[in-house]
PDB file of C-alpha atoms in Angstrom:
ATOM      1  CA  MET A   1     111.113  42.389  63.464  1.00  0.00           C
ATOM      2  CA  LYS A   2     108.020  42.881  61.217  1.00  0.00           C
ATOM      3  CA  THR A   3     106.864  46.545  60.695  1.00  0.00           C
ATOM      4  CA  LYS A   4     103.628  46.045  63.009  1.00  0.00           C
ATOM      5  CA  GLN A   5     105.854  44.395  65.428  1.00  0.00           C
ATOM      6  CA  LEU A   6     108.101  47.315  65.304  1.00  0.00           C
ATOM      7  CA  THR A   7     105.696  49.760  65.477  1.00  0.00           C
ATOM      8  CA  LYS A   8     103.990  48.607  68.648  1.00  0.00           C
ATOM      9  CA  ALA A   9     107.246  48.237  70.152  1.00  0.00           C
ATOM     10  CA  VAL A  10     108.286  51.509  69.738  1.00  0.00           C
ATOM     11  CA  VAL A  11     104.843  52.967  71.494  1.00  0.00           C
ATOM     12  CA  ALA A  12     104.920  50.617  73.983  1.00  0.00           C
ATOM     13  CA  ALA A  13     108.426  52.249  74.595  1.00  0.00           C
ATOM     14  CA  GLY A  14     106.615  55.258  75.372  1.00  0.00           C
ATOM     15  CA  PHE A  15     106.670  57.298  71.907  1.00  0.00           C
ATOM     16  CA  VAL A  16     104.338  58.748  70.037  1.00  0.00           C
ATOM     17  CA  LEU A  17     104.792  58.465  66.258  1.00  0.00           C
ATOM     18  CA  GLY A  18     104.836  61.870  64.345  1.00  0.00           C
ATOM     19  CA  GLY A  19     106.385  64.266  67.450  1.00  0.00           C
ATOM     20  CA  ILE A  20     108.532  61.009  68.984  1.00  0.00           C
ATOM     21  CA  VAL A  21     106.991  62.721  72.565  1.00  0.00           C
ATOM     22  CA  PRO A  22     108.125  60.373  75.613  1.00  0.00           C
ATOM     23  CA  VAL A  23     104.894  59.432  77.269  1.00  0.00           C
ATOM     24  CA  SER A  24     106.688  60.577  80.809  1.00  0.00           C
ATOM     25  CA  ALA A  25     106.859  64.069  78.988  1.00  0.00           C
ATOM     26  CA  GLN A  26     102.842  63.512  78.331  1.00  0.00           C
ATOM     27  CA  ASN A  27     101.831  62.770  82.259  1.00  0.00           C
ATOM     28  CA  GLN A  28     104.328  65.789  83.122  1.00  0.00           C
ATOM     29  CA  LYS A  29     102.414  67.612  80.862  1.00  0.00           C
ATOM     30  CA  GLU A  30      99.464  66.688  82.538  1.00  0.00           C
ATOM     31  CA  SER A  31     100.496  66.726  85.871  1.00  0.00           C
ATOM     32  CA  VAL A  32     101.200  70.768  85.178  1.00  0.00           C
ATOM     33  CA  SER A  33      97.700  71.343  83.681  1.00  0.00           C
ATOM     34  CA  ALA A  34      96.390  69.607  87.145  1.00  0.00           C
ATOM     35  CA  LYS A  35      97.956  72.174  89.319  1.00  0.00           C
ATOM     36  CA  ALA A  36      96.439  75.035  86.595  1.00  0.00           C
ATOM     37  CA  ASP A  37      93.071  74.342  87.406  1.00  0.00           C
ATOM     38  CA  TRP A  38      92.703  77.475  89.502  1.00  0.00           C
ATOM     39  CA  TYR A  39      92.719  79.388  86.373  1.00  0.00           C
ATOM     40  CA  PRO A  40      91.228  80.871  84.296  1.00  0.00           C
ATOM     41  CA  SER A  41      89.049  82.997  86.912  1.00  0.00           C
ATOM     42  CA  SER A  42      85.261  82.239  87.081  1.00  0.00           C
ATOM     43  CA  TYR A  43      84.800  86.039  86.198  1.00  0.00           C
ATOM     44  CA  GLY A  44      86.568  85.542  82.890  1.00  0.00           C
ATOM     45  CA  ALA A  45      89.910  85.126  81.125  1.00  0.00           C
ATOM     46  CA  SER A  46      90.576  88.263  80.807  1.00  0.00           C
ATOM     47  CA  ASP A  47      89.569  89.675  84.354  1.00  0.00           C
ATOM     48  CA  GLU A  48      91.898  91.698  86.293  1.00  0.00           C
ATOM     49  CA  ILE A  49      90.037  92.828  89.422  1.00  0.00           C
ATOM     50  CA  GLY A  50      88.808  89.597  90.749  1.00  0.00           C
ATOM     51  CA  ALA A  51      86.774  89.527  93.772  1.00  0.00           C
ATOM     52  CA  ALA A  52      86.180  93.530  93.099  1.00  0.00           C
ATOM     53  CA  ASN A  53      83.702  92.103  90.883  1.00  0.00           C
ATOM     54  CA  LEU A  54      81.023  91.414  93.649  1.00  0.00           C
ATOM     55  CA  LEU A  55      81.427  95.009  94.591  1.00  0.00           C
ATOM     56  CA  THR A  56      78.192  95.174  92.978  1.00  0.00           C
ATOM     57  CA  SER A  57      75.296  98.470  93.757  1.00  0.00           C
ATOM     58  CA  ASP A  58      73.138  96.276  95.779  1.00  0.00           C
ATOM     59  CA  VAL A  59      76.098  95.371  97.630  1.00  0.00           C
ATOM     60  CA  VAL A  60      77.076  99.090  98.170  1.00  0.00           C
ATOM     61  CA  LEU A  61      73.556  99.830  99.141  1.00  0.00           C
ATOM     62  CA  GLN A  62      73.197  97.038 101.518  1.00  0.00           C
ATOM     63  CA  ALA A  63      76.292  98.552 102.984  1.00  0.00           C
ATOM     64  CA  MET A  64      75.104 101.860 103.246  1.00  0.00           C
ATOM     65  CA  LYS A  65      71.759 100.978 105.639  1.00  0.00           C
ATOM     66  CA  LEU A  66      75.021 100.247 108.492  1.00  0.00           C
ATOM     67  CA  VAL A  67      75.292 104.058 109.218  1.00  0.00           C
ATOM     68  CA  LYS A  68      73.147 104.555 112.183  1.00  0.00           C
ATOM     69  CA  LEU A  69      75.239 107.676 113.724  1.00  0.00           C
ATOM     70  CA  GLY A  70      77.217 109.090 111.007  1.00  0.00           C
ATOM     71  CA  LYS A  71      80.522 108.747 112.981  1.00  0.00           C
ATOM     72  CA  THR A  72      83.834 107.731 111.150  1.00  0.00           C
ATOM     73  CA  LEU A  73      87.050 105.877 112.316  1.00  0.00           C
ATOM     74  CA  PRO A  74      89.978 105.734 110.272  1.00  0.00           C
ATOM     75  CA  LEU A  75      91.721 101.852 109.995  1.00  0.00           C
ATOM     76  CA  ALA A  76      95.118 102.760 109.533  1.00  0.00           C
ATOM     77  CA  VAL A  77      98.543 102.846 111.873  1.00  0.00           C
ATOM     78  CA  PRO A  78     100.430 105.899 111.304  1.00  0.00           C
ATOM     79  CA  ILE A  79     103.870 105.253 109.351  1.00  0.00           C
ATOM     80  CA  ASP A  80     107.511 106.680 110.300  1.00  0.00           C
ATOM     81  CA  LYS A  81     111.030 105.090 110.049  1.00  0.00           C
ATOM     82  CA  ASN A  82     110.175 103.246 113.206  1.00  0.00           C
ATOM     83  CA  LEU A  83     107.351 101.192 112.155  1.00  0.00           C
ATOM     84  CA  PRO A  84     108.466  97.695 111.890  1.00  0.00           C
ATOM     85  CA  ALA A  85     107.579  96.342 108.372  1.00  0.00           C
ATOM     86  CA  PHE A  86     108.102  92.941 106.704  1.00  0.00           C
ATOM     87  CA  ARG A  87     111.866  91.666 106.113  1.00  0.00           C
ATOM     88  CA  HIS A  88     113.610  94.469 103.637  1.00  0.00           C
ATOM     89  CA  ARG A  89     110.817  96.569 103.292  1.00  0.00           C
ATOM     90  CA  SER A  90     111.573 100.335 104.932  1.00  0.00           C
ATOM     91  CA  PHE A  91     110.134 103.890 104.814  1.00  0.00           C
ATOM     92  CA  ASN A  92     111.754 107.271 105.368  1.00  0.00           C
ATOM     93  CA  LEU A  93     110.134 110.567 104.796  1.00  0.00           C
ATOM     94  CA  TYR A  94     112.542 113.806 104.010  1.00  0.00           C
ATOM     95  CA  ASN A  95     110.921 117.382 104.333  1.00  0.00           C
ATOM     96  CA  ILE A  96     112.721 119.693 101.479  1.00  0.00           C
ATOM     97  CA  GLN A  97     112.195 123.063 101.137  1.00  0.00           C
ATOM     98  CA  PRO A  98     113.512 123.796  97.469  1.00  0.00           C
ATOM     99  CA  GLY A  99     114.901 127.463  97.022  1.00  0.00           C
ATOM    100  CA  GLU A 100     114.674 128.351 100.221  1.00  0.00           C
ATOM    101  CA  GLN A 101     118.272 128.039 101.455  1.00  0.00           C
ATOM    102  CA  ALA A 102     119.718 130.353 103.781  1.00  0.00           C
ATOM    103  CA  GLY A 103     116.518 131.842 104.514  1.00  0.00           C
ATOM    104  CA  ASN A 104     115.311 132.739 100.838  1.00  0.00           C
ATOM    105  CA  THR A 105     111.962 133.739 100.221  1.00  0.00           C
ATOM    106  CA  THR A 106     109.722 133.983  96.911  1.00  0.00           C
ATOM    107  CA  GLY A 107     107.733 137.159  95.695  1.00  0.00           C
ATOM    108  CA  PRO A 108     107.270 140.503  97.407  1.00  0.00           C
ATOM    109  CA  ASN A 109     104.832 138.637 100.188  1.00  0.00           C
ATOM    110  CA  LYS A 110     107.939 135.911 101.224  1.00  0.00           C
ATOM    111  CA  PHE A 111     106.032 133.048  99.920  1.00  0.00           C
ATOM    112  CA  THR A 112     107.857 129.819 101.512  1.00  0.00           C
ATOM    113  CA  PHE A 113     106.815 126.163 101.407  1.00  0.00           C
ATOM    114  CA  ASN A 114     107.410 122.684 102.659  1.00  0.00           C
ATOM    115  CA  ASP A 115     107.891 119.497 100.161  1.00  0.00           C
ATOM    116  CA  GLU A 116     108.090 115.975 101.588  1.00  0.00           C
ATOM    117  CA  LEU A 117     109.964 113.599  99.607  1.00  0.00           C
ATOM    118  CA  VAL A 118     109.522 109.784 100.583  1.00  0.00           C
ATOM    119  CA  ASN A 119     111.755 107.024  99.984  1.00  0.00           C
ATOM    120  CA  GLY A 120     109.812 103.690 101.169  1.00  0.00           C
ATOM    121  CA  TRP A 121     108.436 100.624  99.991  1.00  0.00           C
ATOM    122  CA  THR A 122     104.479 100.652  99.097  1.00  0.00           C
ATOM    123  CA  GLY A 123     103.913  97.610 101.066  1.00  0.00           C
ATOM    124  CA  VAL A 124     104.971  99.342 104.547  1.00  0.00           C
ATOM    125  CA  GLY A 125     102.158 100.009 107.391  1.00  0.00           C
ATOM    126  CA  THR A 126      98.393  99.468 106.158  1.00  0.00           C
ATOM    127  CA  GLN A 127      98.064  98.364 102.685  1.00  0.00           C
ATOM    128  CA  LEU A 128      96.029  97.052 100.455  1.00  0.00           C
ATOM    129  CA  ASN A 129      97.509  93.739  98.996  1.00  0.00           C
ATOM    130  CA  GLY A 130      96.057  93.606  95.263  1.00  0.00           C
ATOM    131  CA  ILE A 131      95.844  90.292  93.364  1.00  0.00           C
ATOM    132  CA  GLY A 132      99.010  90.883  91.247  1.00  0.00           C
ATOM    133  CA  HIS A 133     100.987  90.892  94.653  1.00  0.00           C
ATOM    134  CA  ILE A 134     100.854  86.933  95.208  1.00  0.00           C
ATOM    135  CA  GLY A 135     102.376  84.232  92.698  1.00  0.00           C
ATOM    136  CA  ILE A 136     102.744  80.614  92.275  1.00  0.00           C
ATOM    137  CA  ASP A 137     105.831  79.539  91.177  1.00  0.00           C
ATOM    138  CA  ASN A 138     105.782  83.212  89.036  1.00  0.00           C
ATOM    139  CA  VAL A 139     101.922  82.742  88.066  1.00  0.00           C
ATOM    140  CA  TYR A 140      99.524  85.294  89.290  1.00  0.00           C
ATOM    141  CA  TYR A 141      95.688  85.508  89.476  1.00  0.00           C
ATOM    142  CA  ASN A 142      94.083  84.599  85.932  1.00  0.00           C
ATOM    143  CA  GLY A 143      97.127  82.590  84.897  1.00  0.00           C
ATOM    144  CA  ASN A 144      99.147  85.699  84.087  1.00  0.00           C
ATOM    145  CA  LYS A 145     102.553  84.672  84.019  1.00  0.00           C
ATOM    146  CA  ALA A 146     105.598  87.073  85.499  1.00  0.00           C
ATOM    147  CA  ALA A 147     107.199  87.197  82.456  1.00  0.00           C
ATOM    148  CA  ASP A 148     104.737  88.429  80.280  1.00  0.00           C
ATOM    149  CA  PHE A 149     103.457  91.337  82.604  1.00  0.00           C
ATOM    150  CA  VAL A 150     106.071  91.888  85.230  1.00  0.00           C
ATOM    151  CA  THR A 151     108.595  94.977  84.625  1.00  0.00           C
ATOM    152  CA  VAL A 152     111.151  96.733  86.514  1.00  0.00           C
ATOM    153  CA  GLU A 153     108.346  99.988  86.275  1.00  0.00           C
ATOM    154  CA  GLY A 154     105.551  97.970  87.379  1.00  0.00           C
ATOM    155  CA  VAL A 155     103.343  95.260  86.208  1.00  0.00           C
ATOM    156  CA  LYS A 156     101.493  95.699  82.729  1.00  0.00           C
ATOM    157  CA  LYS A 157      98.311  93.850  84.485  1.00  0.00           C
ATOM    158  CA  LEU A 158      96.752  93.575  87.679  1.00  0.00           C
ATOM    159  CA  GLY A 159      97.827  96.896  89.103  1.00  0.00           C
ATOM    160  CA  ILE A 160      96.122  98.531  91.847  1.00  0.00           C
ATOM    161  CA  GLU A 161      94.951 101.352  89.749  1.00  0.00           C
ATOM    162  CA  LYS A 162      92.393  99.073  88.447  1.00  0.00           C
ATOM    163  CA  VAL A 163      90.781  98.168  91.663  1.00  0.00           C
ATOM    164  CA  PRO A 164      87.869 100.281  91.648  1.00  0.00           C
ATOM    165  CA  PRO A 165      86.416 101.879  95.276  1.00  0.00           C
ATOM    166  CA  MET A 166      85.706  99.621  97.833  1.00  0.00           C
ATOM    167  CA  VAL A 167      82.820 100.283  99.061  1.00  0.00           C
ATOM    168  CA  THR A 168      80.840  97.680 101.090  1.00  0.00           C
ATOM    169  CA  ARG A 169      79.963  95.801 104.343  1.00  0.00           C
ATOM    170  CA  GLY A 170      82.975  95.651 106.816  1.00  0.00           C
ATOM    171  CA  VAL A 171      82.773  92.869 109.398  1.00  0.00           C
ATOM    172  CA  VAL A 172      85.512  92.930 112.111  1.00  0.00           C
ATOM    173  CA  LEU A 173      85.759  89.575 114.410  1.00  0.00           C
ATOM    174  CA  ASP A 174      86.876  90.142 117.813  1.00  0.00           C
ATOM    175  CA  MET A 175      89.375  87.183 118.297  1.00  0.00           C
ATOM    176  CA  THR A 176      90.825  88.076 121.756  1.00  0.00           C
ATOM    177  CA  ALA A 177      87.327  87.763 123.427  1.00  0.00           C
ATOM    178  CA  HIS A 178      87.258  84.570 121.788  1.00  0.00           C
ATOM    179  CA  TYR A 179      90.278  83.296 123.168  1.00  0.00           C
ATOM    180  CA  GLY A 180      90.246  85.362 126.162  1.00  0.00           C
ATOM    181  CA  LYS A 181      93.532  87.193 125.715  1.00  0.00           C
ATOM    182  CA  ALA A 182      94.504  90.697 125.125  1.00  0.00           C
ATOM    183  CA  ILE A 183      97.156  89.299 122.704  1.00  0.00           C
ATOM    184  CA  VAL A 184      96.275  86.377 120.713  1.00  0.00           C
ATOM    185  CA  PRO A 185      99.154  84.061 121.130  1.00  0.00           C
ATOM    186  CA  GLY A 186     101.373  83.853 117.929  1.00  0.00           C
ATOM    187  CA  ASP A 187     101.191  80.387 117.472  1.00  0.00           C
ATOM    188  CA  THR A 188      97.085  80.358 117.152  1.00  0.00           C
ATOM    189  CA  GLU A 189      95.558  78.911 113.777  1.00  0.00           C
ATOM    190  CA  PHE A 190      92.077  80.506 113.537  1.00  0.00           C
ATOM    191  CA  THR A 191      89.728  77.370 112.194  1.00  0.00           C
ATOM    192  CA  ILE A 192      86.243  77.356 110.198  1.00  0.00           C
ATOM    193  CA  ALA A 193      84.710  76.504 114.202  1.00  0.00           C
ATOM    194  CA  ASP A 194      86.477  79.431 115.761  1.00  0.00           C
ATOM    195  CA  ILE A 195      85.474  81.973 112.980  1.00  0.00           C
ATOM    196  CA  GLN A 196      81.758  80.523 112.947  1.00  0.00           C
ATOM    197  CA  ALA A 197      81.864  80.612 116.946  1.00  0.00           C
ATOM    198  CA  VAL A 198      82.653  84.580 116.566  1.00  0.00           C
ATOM    199  CA  LEU A 199      79.924  85.445 114.235  1.00  0.00           C
ATOM    200  CA  LYS A 200      77.564  83.645 116.218  1.00  0.00           C
ATOM    201  CA  LYS A 201      78.636  85.553 119.332  1.00  0.00           C
ATOM    202  CA  GLN A 202      78.308  88.884 117.531  1.00  0.00           C
ATOM    203  CA  GLY A 203      75.120  87.986 115.574  1.00  0.00           C
ATOM    204  CA  ILE A 204      76.683  88.266 112.306  1.00  0.00           C
ATOM    205  CA  THR A 205      76.187  85.981 109.208  1.00  0.00           C
ATOM    206  CA  LEU A 206      78.858  87.021 105.967  1.00  0.00           C
ATOM    207  CA  ARG A 207      77.305  87.941 102.956  1.00  0.00           C
ATOM    208  CA  LYS A 208      78.737  88.361  99.397  1.00  0.00           C
ATOM    209  CA  GLY A 209      81.140  91.229  98.924  1.00  0.00           C
ATOM    210  CA  ASP A 210      81.885  91.433 102.929  1.00  0.00           C
ATOM    211  CA  VAL A 211      85.690  92.677 103.821  1.00  0.00           C
ATOM    212  CA  VAL A 212      86.497  90.739 106.941  1.00  0.00           C
ATOM    213  CA  LEU A 213      88.703  91.528 109.516  1.00  0.00           C
ATOM    214  CA  PHE A 214      90.208  89.971 112.447  1.00  0.00           C
ATOM    215  CA  ASN A 215      91.113  91.547 115.554  1.00  0.00           C
ATOM    216  CA  THR A 216      94.186  90.022 117.398  1.00  0.00           C
ATOM    217  CA  GLY A 217      95.404  92.374 119.560  1.00  0.00           C
ATOM    218  CA  TRP A 218      98.767  91.883 117.790  1.00  0.00           C
ATOM    219  CA  LEU A 219      99.054  96.188 116.847  1.00  0.00           C
ATOM    220  CA  GLU A 220      99.776  96.264 120.908  1.00  0.00           C
ATOM    221  CA  LEU A 221     103.410  94.745 120.271  1.00  0.00           C
ATOM    222  CA  ILE A 222     104.534  97.404 117.504  1.00  0.00           C
ATOM    223  CA  GLY A 223     107.044  99.709 119.652  1.00  0.00           C
ATOM    224  CA  LYS A 224     106.953  97.437 122.618  1.00  0.00           C
ATOM    225  CA  ASP A 225     108.524  94.242 120.987  1.00  0.00           C
ATOM    226  CA  ASN A 226     108.824  94.477 117.259  1.00  0.00           C
ATOM    227  CA  LYS A 227     110.921  91.332 116.531  1.00  0.00           C
ATOM    228  CA  GLN A 228     108.223  89.041 117.734  1.00  0.00           C
ATOM    229  CA  PHE A 229     105.428  91.358 115.959  1.00  0.00           C
ATOM    230  CA  LEU A 230     107.562  90.501 112.448  1.00  0.00           C
ATOM    231  CA  GLU A 231     108.797  86.730 113.623  1.00  0.00           C
ATOM    232  CA  VAL A 232     105.359  85.276 114.046  1.00  0.00           C
ATOM    233  CA  GLU A 233     101.889  86.214 114.217  1.00  0.00           C
ATOM    234  CA  PRO A 234      98.185  84.598 114.808  1.00  0.00           C
ATOM    235  CA  GLY A 235      95.995  83.925 111.924  1.00  0.00           C
ATOM    236  CA  ILE A 236      93.748  82.050 109.551  1.00  0.00           C
ATOM    237  CA  GLY A 237      94.692  78.576 107.929  1.00  0.00           C
ATOM    238  CA  MET A 238      94.117  76.838 104.808  1.00  0.00           C
ATOM    239  CA  ASP A 239      90.791  75.570 105.924  1.00  0.00           C
ATOM    240  CA  ALA A 240      89.662  78.719 107.002  1.00  0.00           C
ATOM    241  CA  ALA A 241      90.832  80.420 103.972  1.00  0.00           C
ATOM    242  CA  LYS A 242      88.707  78.355 101.733  1.00  0.00           C
ATOM    243  CA  TRP A 243      85.476  78.538 103.967  1.00  0.00           C
ATOM    244  CA  LEU A 244      85.827  82.350 103.722  1.00  0.00           C
ATOM    245  CA  ALA A 245      86.214  82.295 100.150  1.00  0.00           C
ATOM    246  CA  ASP A 246      83.246  80.392  99.468  1.00  0.00           C
ATOM    247  CA  GLN A 247      81.368  82.800 101.374  1.00  0.00           C
ATOM    248  CA  GLN A 248      81.923  85.300  98.565  1.00  0.00           C
ATOM    249  CA  ILE A 249      83.817  87.898 100.423  1.00  0.00           C
ATOM    250  CA  VAL A 250      86.122  90.458  98.461  1.00  0.00           C
ATOM    251  CA  ALA A 251      88.741  91.100 100.982  1.00  0.00           C
ATOM    252  CA  PHE A 252      90.407  89.612 104.281  1.00  0.00           C
ATOM    253  CA  GLY A 253      92.806  91.075 106.655  1.00  0.00           C
ATOM    254  CA  GLY A 254      93.095  92.532 110.183  1.00  0.00           C
ATOM    255  CA  ASP A 255      95.771  93.786 112.576  1.00  0.00           C
ATOM    256  CA  THR A 256      98.907  91.507 111.470  1.00  0.00           C
ATOM    257  CA  TRP A 257     101.292  91.919 108.502  1.00  0.00           C
ATOM    258  CA  ALA A 258     100.368  89.004 106.747  1.00  0.00           C
ATOM    259  CA  SER A 259      96.574  88.205 107.621  1.00  0.00           C
ATOM    260  CA  GLU A 260      97.301  84.473 108.266  1.00  0.00           C
ATOM    261  CA  ILE A 261      98.906  82.379 110.363  1.00  0.00           C
ATOM    262  CA  TYR A 262     103.088  82.532 110.231  1.00  0.00           C
ATOM    263  CA  PRO A 263     104.865  80.720 110.007  1.00  0.00           C
ATOM    264  CA  ASN A 264     103.024  77.954 108.536  1.00  0.00           C
ATOM    265  CA  PRO A 265     102.441  74.751 110.530  1.00  0.00           C
ATOM    266  CA  THR A 266     103.198  73.124 106.930  1.00  0.00           C
ATOM    267  CA  GLY A 267     106.710  74.478 106.100  1.00  0.00           C
ATOM    268  CA  GLU A 268     104.924  76.490 103.158  1.00  0.00           C
ATOM    269  CA  GLU A 269     105.596  80.177 102.440  1.00  0.00           C
ATOM    270  CA  PHE A 270     102.272  82.200 102.843  1.00  0.00           C
ATOM    271  CA  PRO A 271     100.088  79.343 101.478  1.00  0.00           C
ATOM    272  CA  VAL A 272      96.830  81.394 102.586  1.00  0.00           C
ATOM    273  CA  ASN A 273      97.922  84.323 100.472  1.00  0.00           C
ATOM    274  CA  GLN A 274      98.681  82.560  97.490  1.00  0.00           C
ATOM    275  CA  PHE A 275      95.329  80.710  97.726  1.00  0.00           C
ATOM    276  CA  MET A 276      93.333  84.093  98.587  1.00  0.00           C
ATOM    277  CA  LEU A 277      95.032  86.476  96.126  1.00  0.00           C
ATOM    278  CA  ALA A 278      96.368  84.392  93.052  1.00  0.00           C
ATOM    279  CA  LYS A 279      93.858  81.590  93.154  1.00  0.00           C
ATOM    280  CA  ARG A 280      90.597  83.515  94.334  1.00  0.00           C
ATOM    281  CA  GLY A 281      91.073  86.946  93.421  1.00  0.00           C
ATOM    282  CA  ILE A 282      90.308  87.909  97.064  1.00  0.00           C
ATOM    283  CA  TYR A 283      92.102  91.270  98.332  1.00  0.00           C
ATOM    284  CA  ASN A 284      94.550  91.476 101.837  1.00  0.00           C
ATOM    285  CA  LEU A 285      94.469  94.640 104.184  1.00  0.00           C
ATOM    286  CA  GLU A 286      96.936  93.965 106.265  1.00  0.00           C
ATOM    287  CA  LEU A 287      97.816  96.401 110.057  1.00  0.00           C
ATOM    288  CA  ILE A 288      93.782  97.351 109.831  1.00  0.00           C
ATOM    289  CA  ASP A 289      93.584  99.375 113.149  1.00  0.00           C
ATOM    290  CA  SER A 290      90.314  97.707 114.310  1.00  0.00           C
ATOM    291  CA  ARG A 291      90.724  98.622 118.100  1.00  0.00           C
ATOM    292  CA  PRO A 292      88.186 101.756 118.396  1.00  0.00           C
ATOM    293  CA  LEU A 293      85.475  99.808 116.826  1.00  0.00           C
ATOM    294  CA  VAL A 294      86.004  96.643 119.323  1.00  0.00           C
ATOM    295  CA  ARG A 295      86.258  98.678 122.397  1.00  0.00           C
ATOM    296  CA  ASP A 296      82.523 100.289 121.170  1.00  0.00           C
ATOM    297  CA  LYS A 297      81.296  96.708 119.833  1.00  0.00           C
ATOM    298  CA  ILE A 298      80.880  97.792 116.441  1.00  0.00           C
ATOM    299  CA  TRP A 299      81.102  94.392 114.421  1.00  0.00           C
ATOM    300  CA  GLN A 300      79.885  95.571 111.338  1.00  0.00           C
ATOM    301  CA  PHE A 301      80.400  99.030 109.495  1.00  0.00           C
ATOM    302  CA  LEU A 302      80.384 100.811 106.145  1.00  0.00           C
ATOM    303  CA  PHE A 303      83.492  99.924 104.731  1.00  0.00           C
ATOM    304  CA  VAL A 304      85.148 102.566 102.445  1.00  0.00           C
ATOM    305  CA  LEU A 305      88.637 102.623 100.863  1.00  0.00           C
ATOM    306  CA  GLY A 306      89.578 104.449  97.498  1.00  0.00           C
ATOM    307  CA  GLN A 307      93.303 103.816  97.140  1.00  0.00           C
ATOM    308  CA  PRO A 308      96.193 105.913  95.407  1.00  0.00           C
ATOM    309  CA  LEU A 309      96.112 104.980  91.994  1.00  0.00           C
ATOM    310  CA  TYR A 310     100.091 104.188  91.480  1.00  0.00           C
ATOM    311  CA  ILE A 311     100.270 102.485  88.097  1.00  0.00           C
ATOM    312  CA  GLY A 312     101.697  99.485  87.741  1.00  0.00           C
ATOM    313  CA  SER A 313     101.821  98.615  91.469  1.00  0.00           C
ATOM    314  CA  THR A 314     100.552  95.832  92.938  1.00  0.00           C
ATOM    315  CA  GLN A 315      99.995  96.847  96.658  1.00  0.00           C
ATOM    316  CA  VAL A 316      99.618 100.483  98.305  1.00  0.00           C
ATOM    317  CA  ASN A 317      99.505 102.184 101.472  1.00  0.00           C
ATOM    318  CA  VAL A 318      95.748 103.284 102.773  1.00  0.00           C
ATOM    319  CA  ASN A 319      93.582 104.466 105.001  1.00  0.00           C
ATOM    320  CA  PRO A 320      90.360 103.014 104.690  1.00  0.00           C
ATOM    321  CA  ILE A 321      87.293 104.205 106.921  1.00  0.00           C
ATOM    322  CA  ALA A 322      84.853 102.571 109.221  1.00  0.00           C
ATOM    323  CA  ILE A 323      81.276 104.625 109.119  1.00  0.00           C
ATOM    324  CA  TYR A 324      78.786 103.865 111.349  1.00  0.00           C
TER     325      TYR A 324
END
């Protein structure tokens, strides 16, 4: 075979001269590249706070106008060892009185004190899930690969300590009224149409920087049917998640433990959280107690959250405050 014919034959066989790389490998590389079209982030290749970039001074000032009565409400649920939690998680608190064995005291004034030691997961109870919490095949927000930033002592990027205080408008959507159920059935997927119907009924239009919370009645199961509480839950599906993300919200969540329909009808494992956190940098707020707001028909309010700055953590227990 002549040289030119040999060259053509080699190329036709799927090889690239100089590297002898099979065409199938090229296609595989292109396929991987196509799957990674969600990074770098629109906020910049080095960004570590995602949608929190939307929390501008204008957003804060607009949200403060919602305060009319000066009332405050905590949005967290109390935590103890009996609170149901996701799979492996647990929480135990111990009261310790160091140096006070057998009734000992310190100083002529007989000083005594109580100290508490907590042995628990940061993902128990009401929590802020940061954008470093959920990944796709070990790749996290903004293309950060686990091998490059995850250590046994915490993450070196995307840590919860990087997140600025969340002061913005909170919106609660009462899905119990929408479906006419005190507790929304666990197999219920919230569609775009469902969300839009509730917004219209409550007279709300979503805007940039909002925190959107769903009230499903699911907290009523705690202590009554913990098994059902953890096995299933109602929530948004992927179409609704994409629509919410396009409204430029900063966080989503509610009174369930994953903030999305579970199990997902597609058989995928938490795809909404993957999309929101990893792909769009939108935070997740779980086990938010919005029942007092719903009772008083407070659909929008000033949402205030300053989370503990645990360096290297991707999630943390929080107690957000609603002010109206």
